[in-house]
Amino acid sequence: MSTLIDTSSNEKETNSQTFVRSLSRGLAVLEAMGGRIEGMSSSDIATAAKLDRATARRVLLTLQELKYVRMVDDRYHLSAQVLNFGYGYLSSLPFWELARPIMQQLVETIHESSSAAVLEGDQAVYVARVRSNSRLVDVTRTVGSRIPAYCTSLGRVLLAGLPAEQRKQILANTVLAKHTDGSITSKKQLSAALDQVAEQGWSLVDQELEIGLRSLAVPLHDHQGRVVAALNISVQAPRVDIDTLLQKLLPELQRTAADIDAAARARGE
C-alpha cells in the first residue's frame, strides 16, 4: 500500500502554525504499514514513510505505547486498534448502514459478490463488501482496501461522475500501468471510455486489473443526484460471460442501486 502522505513535501508547510509535523509523521507511518501481513522492520517503515530512521523509531515507539502497533519477531505490525479509525468513518455514514442489507439481498439473489466504493484521488476505496458464500472470491480486498480507479468498474463510474475539470485534473496525474494485456494505457482512450460510462450509466471492465476478473458497476447518488459512490458485482470470467453480465445481472444491479438511492433520499442523505 503506497503512502498517501508525503512527509518530504510537507516540510515546506512546517512554518504554518496550523501544521503539526509529528501528527503528519505518525499518519505516514501508519499508512506505510497498511496491507503488510508479514510486518515491517523499522528501517523499511522509515523508507516507505520517507522519514529518517531515528524519527521513524520514535514514532513507532509512540504508536506502540498507544497500542496502534505491536512488535512480533522484531517486525512491527498494525494492531486491531487502528480499525477504530475506519469504523469511526463508516459509522459516521448512515448511508452504508442502509446500503449493506440491500446489497445482501442482491448477493442472495444473484449469488455473486458485491462491493461499494468511494473515490479518493485516483483510487477507489472499498467502503462496503458483501461476499457470496457460494463463490470463491478474493478475500484480500476488504473494507478500506484501495484499487486503481482507471482500470476498474467501480473507479470508472466514480471518475465518470465527476465534473469535467476535476476529472481532467485527476487523469492528468494518473499513471496508466499495464496490469494485463487488456488494460487501457492511453489517456485518450480512457477519457472516451469514461464519457461512454457517463452516458450509459454503467461500467463493464473485463480483466483489465487482473486476468480472470470481470466486474460491472453503477453509480450511487445523494439526495441532490450527485454521484457519491459506486456499486458493483464481480465475477470469474471463465464462469460468467459478458452477455450474462449485461442481460441478467445488470438489471439486478441497477435495481439495487435504485433501492439504495431511494433509501438515502428518504433519510435526506
Short mmCIF file of the C-alpha atoms (twelve columns), coordinates in Angstrom:
data_MODEL
# 
_entry.id   MODEL 
# 
loop_
_atom_site.group_PDB 
_atom_site.id 
_atom_site.type_symbol 
_atom_site.label_atom_id 
_atom_site.label_alt_id 
_atom_site.label_comp_id 
_atom_site.label_asym_id 
_atom_site.label_seq_id 
_atom_site.Cartn_x 
_atom_site.Cartn_y 
_atom_site.Cartn_z 
_atom_site.pdbx_PDB_model_num 
ATOM 1   C CA . MET A 1   0.000   0.000   0.000   1 
ATOM 2   C CA . SER A 2   1.543   3.278   -1.062  1 
ATOM 3   C CA . THR A 3   1.899   6.089   1.432   1 
ATOM 4   C CA . LEU A 4   -0.566  8.876   0.756   1 
ATOM 5   C CA . ILE A 5   1.131   11.416  2.995   1 
ATOM 6   C CA . ASP A 6   4.400   12.688  1.581   1 
ATOM 7   C CA . THR A 7   6.264   13.947  4.617   1 
ATOM 8   C CA . SER A 8   9.033   15.393  2.493   1 
ATOM 9   C CA . SER A 9   6.599   17.669  0.670   1 
ATOM 10  C CA . ASN A 10  5.076   18.710  3.984   1 
ATOM 11  C CA . GLU A 11  8.368   20.198  5.186   1 
ATOM 12  C CA . LYS A 12  7.525   23.396  3.341   1 
ATOM 13  C CA . GLU A 13  4.361   23.710  5.424   1 
ATOM 14  C CA . THR A 14  6.003   23.489  8.817   1 
ATOM 15  C CA . ASN A 15  6.192   27.260  9.175   1 
ATOM 16  C CA . SER A 16  2.405   27.300  9.374   1 
ATOM 17  C CA . GLN A 17  1.035   27.496  12.894  1 
ATOM 18  C CA . THR A 18  -1.708  25.079  11.885  1 
ATOM 19  C CA . PHE A 19  0.558   22.284  10.670  1 
ATOM 20  C CA . VAL A 20  1.534   19.560  13.172  1 
ATOM 21  C CA . ARG A 21  4.591   17.776  11.791  1 
ATOM 22  C CA . SER A 22  4.579   14.999  14.392  1 
ATOM 23  C CA . LEU A 23  0.980   14.109  13.537  1 
ATOM 24  C CA . SER A 24  1.870   14.020  9.846   1 
ATOM 25  C CA . ARG A 25  4.756   11.648  10.558  1 
ATOM 26  C CA . GLY A 26  2.608   9.370   12.698  1 
ATOM 27  C CA . LEU A 27  -0.043  9.094   9.983   1 
ATOM 28  C CA . ALA A 28  2.629   8.481   7.351   1 
ATOM 29  C CA . VAL A 29  3.972   5.556   9.370   1 
ATOM 30  C CA . LEU A 30  0.504   4.042   9.817   1 
ATOM 31  C CA . GLU A 31  -0.229  4.312   6.109   1 
ATOM 32  C CA . ALA A 32  3.149   2.860   5.188   1 
ATOM 33  C CA . MET A 33  2.357   -0.230  7.263   1 
ATOM 34  C CA . GLY A 34  -1.031  -0.842  5.685   1 
ATOM 35  C CA . GLY A 35  -1.523  -4.160  3.879   1 
ATOM 36  C CA . ARG A 36  1.737   -5.704  5.147   1 
ATOM 37  C CA . ILE A 37  0.616   -9.007  6.679   1 
ATOM 38  C CA . GLU A 38  4.218   -10.053 7.262   1 
ATOM 39  C CA . GLY A 39  5.005   -6.877  9.193   1 
ATOM 40  C CA . MET A 40  7.865   -4.444  8.535   1 
ATOM 41  C CA . SER A 41  11.222  -3.596  10.023  1 
ATOM 42  C CA . SER A 42  11.751  -0.095  11.365  1 
ATOM 43  C CA . SER A 43  14.167  0.690   8.525   1 
ATOM 44  C CA . ASP A 44  11.639  -0.422  5.893   1 
ATOM 45  C CA . ILE A 45  8.984   1.713   7.534   1 
ATOM 46  C CA . ALA A 46  11.321  4.692   7.575   1 
ATOM 47  C CA . THR A 47  11.937  4.303   3.850   1 
ATOM 48  C CA . ALA A 48  8.266   3.843   2.980   1 
ATOM 49  C CA . ALA A 49  7.193   6.805   5.116   1 
ATOM 50  C CA . LYS A 50  10.078  8.989   3.838   1 
ATOM 51  C CA . LEU A 51  11.472  9.545   7.324   1 
ATOM 52  C CA . ASP A 52  14.950  9.159   8.756   1 
ATOM 53  C CA . ARG A 53  15.420  6.045   10.897  1 
ATOM 54  C CA . ALA A 54  15.654  7.860   14.220  1 
ATOM 55  C CA . THR A 55  12.414  9.731   13.612  1 
ATOM 56  C CA . ALA A 56  10.634  6.599   12.415  1 
ATOM 57  C CA . ARG A 57  11.762  4.721   15.533  1 
ATOM 58  C CA . ARG A 58  10.446  7.456   17.841  1 
ATOM 59  C CA . VAL A 59  7.117   7.445   16.019  1 
ATOM 60  C CA . LEU A 60  6.910   3.647   16.195  1 
ATOM 61  C CA . LEU A 61  7.653   3.583   19.920  1 
ATOM 62  C CA . THR A 62  4.934   6.170   20.486  1 
ATOM 63  C CA . LEU A 63  2.424   4.213   18.412  1 
ATOM 64  C CA . GLN A 64  3.417   1.047   20.254  1 
ATOM 65  C CA . GLU A 65  2.844   2.750   23.601  1 
ATOM 66  C CA . LEU A 66  -0.594  3.860   22.363  1 
ATOM 67  C CA . LYS A 67  -1.253  0.271   21.184  1 
ATOM 68  C CA . TYR A 68  -1.685  1.144   17.496  1 
ATOM 69  C CA . VAL A 69  1.262   -1.059  16.539  1 
ATOM 70  C CA . ARG A 70  2.804   -4.153  18.060  1 
ATOM 71  C CA . MET A 71  6.115   -5.938  17.593  1 
ATOM 72  C CA . VAL A 72  6.382   -9.619  16.685  1 
ATOM 73  C CA . ASP A 73  9.783   -11.213 15.970  1 
ATOM 74  C CA . ASP A 74  11.486  -7.831  15.525  1 
ATOM 75  C CA . ARG A 75  8.918   -6.671  12.990  1 
ATOM 76  C CA . TYR A 76  6.206   -4.084  13.503  1 
ATOM 77  C CA . HIS A 77  2.562   -4.904  12.785  1 
ATOM 78  C CA . LEU A 78  -0.555  -2.771  12.904  1 
ATOM 79  C CA . SER A 79  -2.793  -3.686  15.823  1 
ATOM 80  C CA . ALA A 80  -6.560  -4.088  15.716  1 
ATOM 81  C CA . GLN A 81  -6.877  -0.702  17.395  1 
ATOM 82  C CA . VAL A 82  -6.289  1.079   14.077  1 
ATOM 83  C CA . LEU A 83  -9.683  -0.266  12.984  1 
ATOM 84  C CA . ASN A 84  -11.217 2.361   15.248  1 
ATOM 85  C CA . PHE A 85  -10.380 4.958   12.602  1 
ATOM 86  C CA . GLY A 86  -12.034 3.050   9.794   1 
ATOM 87  C CA . TYR A 87  -15.065 2.067   11.823  1 
ATOM 88  C CA . GLY A 88  -15.404 5.620   13.029  1 
ATOM 89  C CA . TYR A 89  -15.546 6.828   9.432   1 
ATOM 90  C CA . LEU A 90  -18.061 4.180   8.396   1 
ATOM 91  C CA . SER A 91  -20.261 4.680   11.448  1 
ATOM 92  C CA . SER A 92  -20.440 8.391   10.626  1 
ATOM 93  C CA . LEU A 93  -22.033 7.447   7.304   1 
ATOM 94  C CA . PRO A 94  -25.534 6.070   7.830   1 
ATOM 95  C CA . PHE A 95  -25.509 5.591   4.051   1 
ATOM 96  C CA . TRP A 96  -23.604 2.319   4.462   1 
ATOM 97  C CA . GLU A 97  -25.815 1.164   7.303   1 
ATOM 98  C CA . LEU A 98  -28.793 1.256   4.985   1 
ATOM 99  C CA . ALA A 99  -26.858 0.079   1.899   1 
ATOM 100 C CA . ARG A 100 -25.489 -3.143  3.376   1 
ATOM 101 C CA . PRO A 101 -28.780 -5.058  3.851   1 
ATOM 102 C CA . ILE A 102 -29.887 -4.026  0.358   1 
ATOM 103 C CA . MET A 103 -26.578 -5.283  -1.023  1 
ATOM 104 C CA . GLN A 104 -27.087 -8.506  0.917   1 
ATOM 105 C CA . GLN A 105 -30.402 -9.043  -0.873  1 
ATOM 106 C CA . LEU A 106 -28.664 -8.593  -4.222  1 
ATOM 107 C CA . VAL A 107 -25.980 -11.135 -3.337  1 
ATOM 108 C CA . GLU A 108 -28.586 -13.652 -2.202  1 
ATOM 109 C CA . THR A 109 -30.473 -13.178 -5.476  1 
ATOM 110 C CA . ILE A 110 -27.609 -13.419 -7.984  1 
ATOM 111 C CA . HIS A 111 -25.137 -15.477 -5.901  1 
ATOM 112 C CA . GLU A 112 -22.269 -13.133 -6.764  1 
ATOM 113 C CA . SER A 113 -20.277 -10.814 -4.518  1 
ATOM 114 C CA . SER A 114 -20.975 -7.090  -4.383  1 
ATOM 115 C CA . SER A 115 -18.934 -4.082  -3.269  1 
ATOM 116 C CA . ALA A 116 -19.338 -0.341  -2.863  1 
ATOM 117 C CA . ALA A 117 -16.550 2.215   -3.114  1 
ATOM 118 C CA . VAL A 118 -15.842 5.931   -2.974  1 
ATOM 119 C CA . LEU A 119 -13.191 7.914   -4.811  1 
ATOM 120 C CA . GLU A 120 -10.044 9.220   -3.135  1 
ATOM 121 C CA . GLY A 121 -7.723  10.861  -5.631  1 
ATOM 122 C CA . ASP A 122 -7.042  8.352   -8.388  1 
ATOM 123 C CA . GLN A 123 -8.068  5.343   -6.292  1 
ATOM 124 C CA . ALA A 124 -11.356 3.665   -5.427  1 
ATOM 125 C CA . VAL A 125 -11.654 2.747   -1.743  1 
ATOM 126 C CA . TYR A 126 -13.945 -0.063  -0.624  1 
ATOM 127 C CA . VAL A 127 -16.477 1.086   1.956   1 
ATOM 128 C CA . ALA A 128 -18.772 -1.951  1.907   1 
ATOM 129 C CA . ARG A 129 -18.391 -5.559  0.743   1 
ATOM 130 C CA . VAL A 130 -20.856 -8.442  0.792   1 
ATOM 131 C CA . ARG A 131 -19.464 -11.777 -0.294  1 
ATOM 132 C CA . SER A 132 -21.366 -14.655 -1.777  1 
ATOM 133 C CA . ASN A 133 -20.874 -17.840 0.231   1 
ATOM 134 C CA . SER A 134 -21.366 -19.934 -2.877  1 
ATOM 135 C CA . ARG A 135 -18.463 -18.464 -4.824  1 
ATOM 136 C CA . LEU A 136 -14.711 -18.374 -4.375  1 
ATOM 137 C CA . VAL A 137 -13.864 -14.682 -4.000  1 
ATOM 138 C CA . ASP A 138 -10.805 -12.573 -3.323  1 
ATOM 139 C CA . VAL A 139 -10.559 -12.244 0.461   1 
ATOM 140 C CA . THR A 140 -7.529  -9.949  0.341   1 
ATOM 141 C CA . ARG A 141 -9.642  -6.940  -0.624  1 
ATOM 142 C CA . THR A 142 -11.605 -5.780  2.373   1 
ATOM 143 C CA . VAL A 143 -13.254 -2.572  3.527   1 
ATOM 144 C CA . GLY A 144 -10.578 0.105   3.318   1 
ATOM 145 C CA . SER A 145 -8.647  -1.596  0.512   1 
ATOM 146 C CA . ARG A 146 -7.719  0.560   -2.463  1 
ATOM 147 C CA . ILE A 147 -7.736  -0.232  -6.162  1 
ATOM 148 C CA . PRO A 148 -6.757  1.882   -9.177  1 
ATOM 149 C CA . ALA A 149 -9.777  3.823   -10.374 1 
ATOM 150 C CA . TYR A 150 -8.898  3.959   -14.069 1 
ATOM 151 C CA . CYS A 151 -8.919  0.192   -14.721 1 
ATOM 152 C CA . THR A 152 -11.821 -0.930  -12.504 1 
ATOM 153 C CA . SER A 153 -15.567 -0.703  -12.963 1 
ATOM 154 C CA . LEU A 154 -16.061 0.983   -9.584  1 
ATOM 155 C CA . GLY A 155 -13.385 3.538   -10.340 1 
ATOM 156 C CA . ARG A 156 -14.635 4.372   -13.818 1 
ATOM 157 C CA . VAL A 157 -18.142 5.002   -12.549 1 
ATOM 158 C CA . LEU A 158 -16.720 7.338   -9.912  1 
ATOM 159 C CA . LEU A 159 -14.451 9.141   -12.385 1 
ATOM 160 C CA . ALA A 160 -17.263 9.441   -14.924 1 
ATOM 161 C CA . GLY A 161 -19.455 11.096  -12.306 1 
ATOM 162 C CA . LEU A 162 -17.004 13.916  -11.621 1 
ATOM 163 C CA . PRO A 163 -17.280 17.443  -13.013 1 
ATOM 164 C CA . ALA A 164 -15.260 17.673  -16.235 1 
ATOM 165 C CA . GLU A 165 -12.468 19.832  -14.822 1 
ATOM 166 C CA . GLN A 166 -11.975 17.654  -11.749 1 
ATOM 167 C CA . ARG A 167 -11.894 14.501  -13.859 1 
ATOM 168 C CA . LYS A 168 -9.378  16.097  -16.205 1 
ATOM 169 C CA . GLN A 169 -7.102  17.020  -13.296 1 
ATOM 170 C CA . ILE A 170 -7.172  13.506  -11.824 1 
ATOM 171 C CA . LEU A 171 -6.456  11.882  -15.184 1 
ATOM 172 C CA . ALA A 172 -3.540  14.250  -15.760 1 
ATOM 173 C CA . ASN A 173 -1.916  12.931  -12.577 1 
ATOM 174 C CA . THR A 174 -2.771  9.254   -13.133 1 
ATOM 175 C CA . VAL A 175 -0.156  6.788   -14.351 1 
ATOM 176 C CA . LEU A 176 -1.789  4.149   -16.555 1 
ATOM 177 C CA . ALA A 177 0.050   0.955   -15.702 1 
ATOM 178 C CA . LYS A 178 -0.421  -2.126  -17.852 1 
ATOM 179 C CA . HIS A 179 -1.778  -4.716  -15.403 1 
ATOM 180 C CA . THR A 180 -2.928  -7.116  -18.144 1 
ATOM 181 C CA . ASP A 181 -2.929  -7.210  -21.938 1 
ATOM 182 C CA . GLY A 182 -6.425  -5.728  -21.813 1 
ATOM 183 C CA . SER A 183 -5.515  -2.695  -19.678 1 
ATOM 184 C CA . ILE A 184 -6.188  0.707   -21.186 1 
ATOM 185 C CA . THR A 185 -2.916  2.634   -21.266 1 
ATOM 186 C CA . SER A 186 -3.975  5.557   -23.467 1 
ATOM 187 C CA . LYS A 187 -5.452  8.575   -21.679 1 
ATOM 188 C CA . LYS A 188 -7.363  9.495   -24.815 1 
ATOM 189 C CA . GLN A 189 -8.932  6.038   -24.894 1 
ATOM 190 C CA . LEU A 190 -9.638  6.177   -21.159 1 
ATOM 191 C CA . SER A 191 -11.299 9.581   -21.487 1 
ATOM 192 C CA . ALA A 192 -13.545 8.224   -24.248 1 
ATOM 193 C CA . ALA A 193 -14.406 5.206   -22.089 1 
ATOM 194 C CA . LEU A 194 -15.391 7.489   -19.188 1 
ATOM 195 C CA . ASP A 195 -17.593 9.571   -21.484 1 
ATOM 196 C CA . GLN A 196 -19.349 6.376   -22.513 1 
ATOM 197 C CA . VAL A 197 -19.803 5.320   -18.870 1 
ATOM 198 C CA . ALA A 198 -21.297 8.716   -18.033 1 
ATOM 199 C CA . GLU A 199 -23.697 8.423   -20.955 1 
ATOM 200 C CA . GLN A 200 -24.862 4.839   -20.424 1 
ATOM 201 C CA . GLY A 201 -24.833 4.870   -16.611 1 
ATOM 202 C CA . TRP A 202 -22.769 1.743   -16.018 1 
ATOM 203 C CA . SER A 203 -19.254 0.382   -16.476 1 
ATOM 204 C CA . LEU A 204 -18.114 -3.072  -17.523 1 
ATOM 205 C CA . VAL A 205 -14.420 -3.852  -17.079 1 
ATOM 206 C CA . ASP A 206 -13.192 -7.142  -18.475 1 
ATOM 207 C CA . GLN A 207 -9.913  -8.426  -16.999 1 
ATOM 208 C CA . GLU A 208 -8.069  -5.088  -17.033 1 
ATOM 209 C CA . LEU A 209 -6.863  -5.215  -13.439 1 
ATOM 210 C CA . GLU A 210 -6.287  -8.958  -13.247 1 
ATOM 211 C CA . ILE A 211 -6.802  -11.934 -15.504 1 
ATOM 212 C CA . GLY A 212 -9.994  -13.854 -14.825 1 
ATOM 213 C CA . LEU A 213 -11.910 -10.998 -13.164 1 
ATOM 214 C CA . ARG A 214 -14.883 -9.234  -14.744 1 
ATOM 215 C CA . SER A 215 -16.800 -6.537  -12.932 1 
ATOM 216 C CA . LEU A 216 -19.854 -4.411  -13.550 1 
ATOM 217 C CA . ALA A 217 -20.633 -1.186  -11.683 1 
ATOM 218 C CA . VAL A 218 -23.297 1.508   -11.466 1 
ATOM 219 C CA . PRO A 219 -23.369 4.840   -9.600  1 
ATOM 220 C CA . LEU A 220 -24.952 5.627   -6.257  1 
ATOM 221 C CA . HIS A 221 -26.284 9.140   -5.674  1 
ATOM 222 C CA . ASP A 222 -27.011 11.527  -2.824  1 
ATOM 223 C CA . HIS A 223 -30.349 13.330  -2.448  1 
ATOM 224 C CA . GLN A 224 -29.137 16.017  -4.859  1 
ATOM 225 C CA . GLY A 225 -28.414 13.481  -7.574  1 
ATOM 226 C CA . ARG A 226 -24.635 13.686  -7.341  1 
ATOM 227 C CA . VAL A 227 -22.547 10.527  -7.733  1 
ATOM 228 C CA . VAL A 228 -21.124 9.816   -4.288  1 
ATOM 229 C CA . ALA A 229 -20.221 6.134   -4.584  1 
ATOM 230 C CA . ALA A 230 -20.304 3.160   -6.913  1 
ATOM 231 C CA . LEU A 231 -21.807 -0.300  -6.537  1 
ATOM 232 C CA . ASN A 232 -20.511 -3.355  -8.356  1 
ATOM 233 C CA . ILE A 233 -20.641 -7.087  -8.784  1 
ATOM 234 C CA . SER A 234 -17.540 -9.087  -9.635  1 
ATOM 235 C CA . VAL A 235 -17.438 -12.481 -11.325 1 
ATOM 236 C CA . GLN A 236 -14.944 -15.025 -12.575 1 
ATOM 237 C CA . ALA A 237 -14.552 -14.585 -16.330 1 
ATOM 238 C CA . PRO A 238 -14.473 -18.303 -17.218 1 
ATOM 239 C CA . ARG A 239 -17.787 -18.798 -15.424 1 
ATOM 240 C CA . VAL A 240 -19.846 -15.722 -16.385 1 
ATOM 241 C CA . ASP A 241 -19.730 -14.291 -19.902 1 
ATOM 242 C CA . ILE A 242 -20.316 -10.653 -20.834 1 
ATOM 243 C CA . ASP A 243 -23.783 -11.265 -22.288 1 
ATOM 244 C CA . THR A 244 -24.935 -12.779 -18.997 1 
ATOM 245 C CA . LEU A 245 -23.491 -9.846  -17.076 1 
ATOM 246 C CA . LEU A 246 -25.320 -7.288  -19.195 1 
ATOM 247 C CA . GLN A 247 -28.590 -9.085  -19.826 1 
ATOM 248 C CA . LYS A 248 -29.219 -10.770 -16.475 1 
ATOM 249 C CA . LEU A 249 -27.043 -9.189  -13.809 1 
ATOM 250 C CA . LEU A 250 -27.019 -5.517  -14.861 1 
ATOM 251 C CA . PRO A 251 -30.795 -5.084  -14.320 1 
ATOM 252 C CA . GLU A 252 -30.477 -6.584  -10.838 1 
ATOM 253 C CA . LEU A 253 -27.549 -4.294  -10.039 1 
ATOM 254 C CA . GLN A 254 -29.433 -1.234  -11.296 1 
ATOM 255 C CA . ARG A 255 -32.498 -2.130  -9.220  1 
ATOM 256 C CA . THR A 256 -30.316 -2.479  -6.136  1 
ATOM 257 C CA . ALA A 257 -28.667 0.893   -6.761  1 
ATOM 258 C CA . ALA A 258 -32.095 2.484   -7.224  1 
ATOM 259 C CA . ASP A 259 -33.258 0.989   -3.912  1 
ATOM 260 C CA . ILE A 260 -30.165 2.325   -2.125  1 
ATOM 261 C CA . ASP A 261 -30.655 5.771   -3.713  1 
ATOM 262 C CA . ALA A 262 -34.322 5.785   -2.661  1 
ATOM 263 C CA . ALA A 263 -33.450 4.816   0.913   1 
ATOM 264 C CA . ALA A 264 -30.836 7.558   1.031   1 
ATOM 265 C CA . ARG A 265 -33.293 10.155  -0.266  1 
ATOM 266 C CA . ALA A 266 -35.869 9.082   2.296   1 
ATOM 267 C CA . ARG A 267 -33.368 9.867   5.043   1 
ATOM 268 C CA . GLY A 268 -32.265 13.117  3.402   1 
ATOM 269 C CA . GLU A 269 -28.752 11.883  2.608   1 
# 
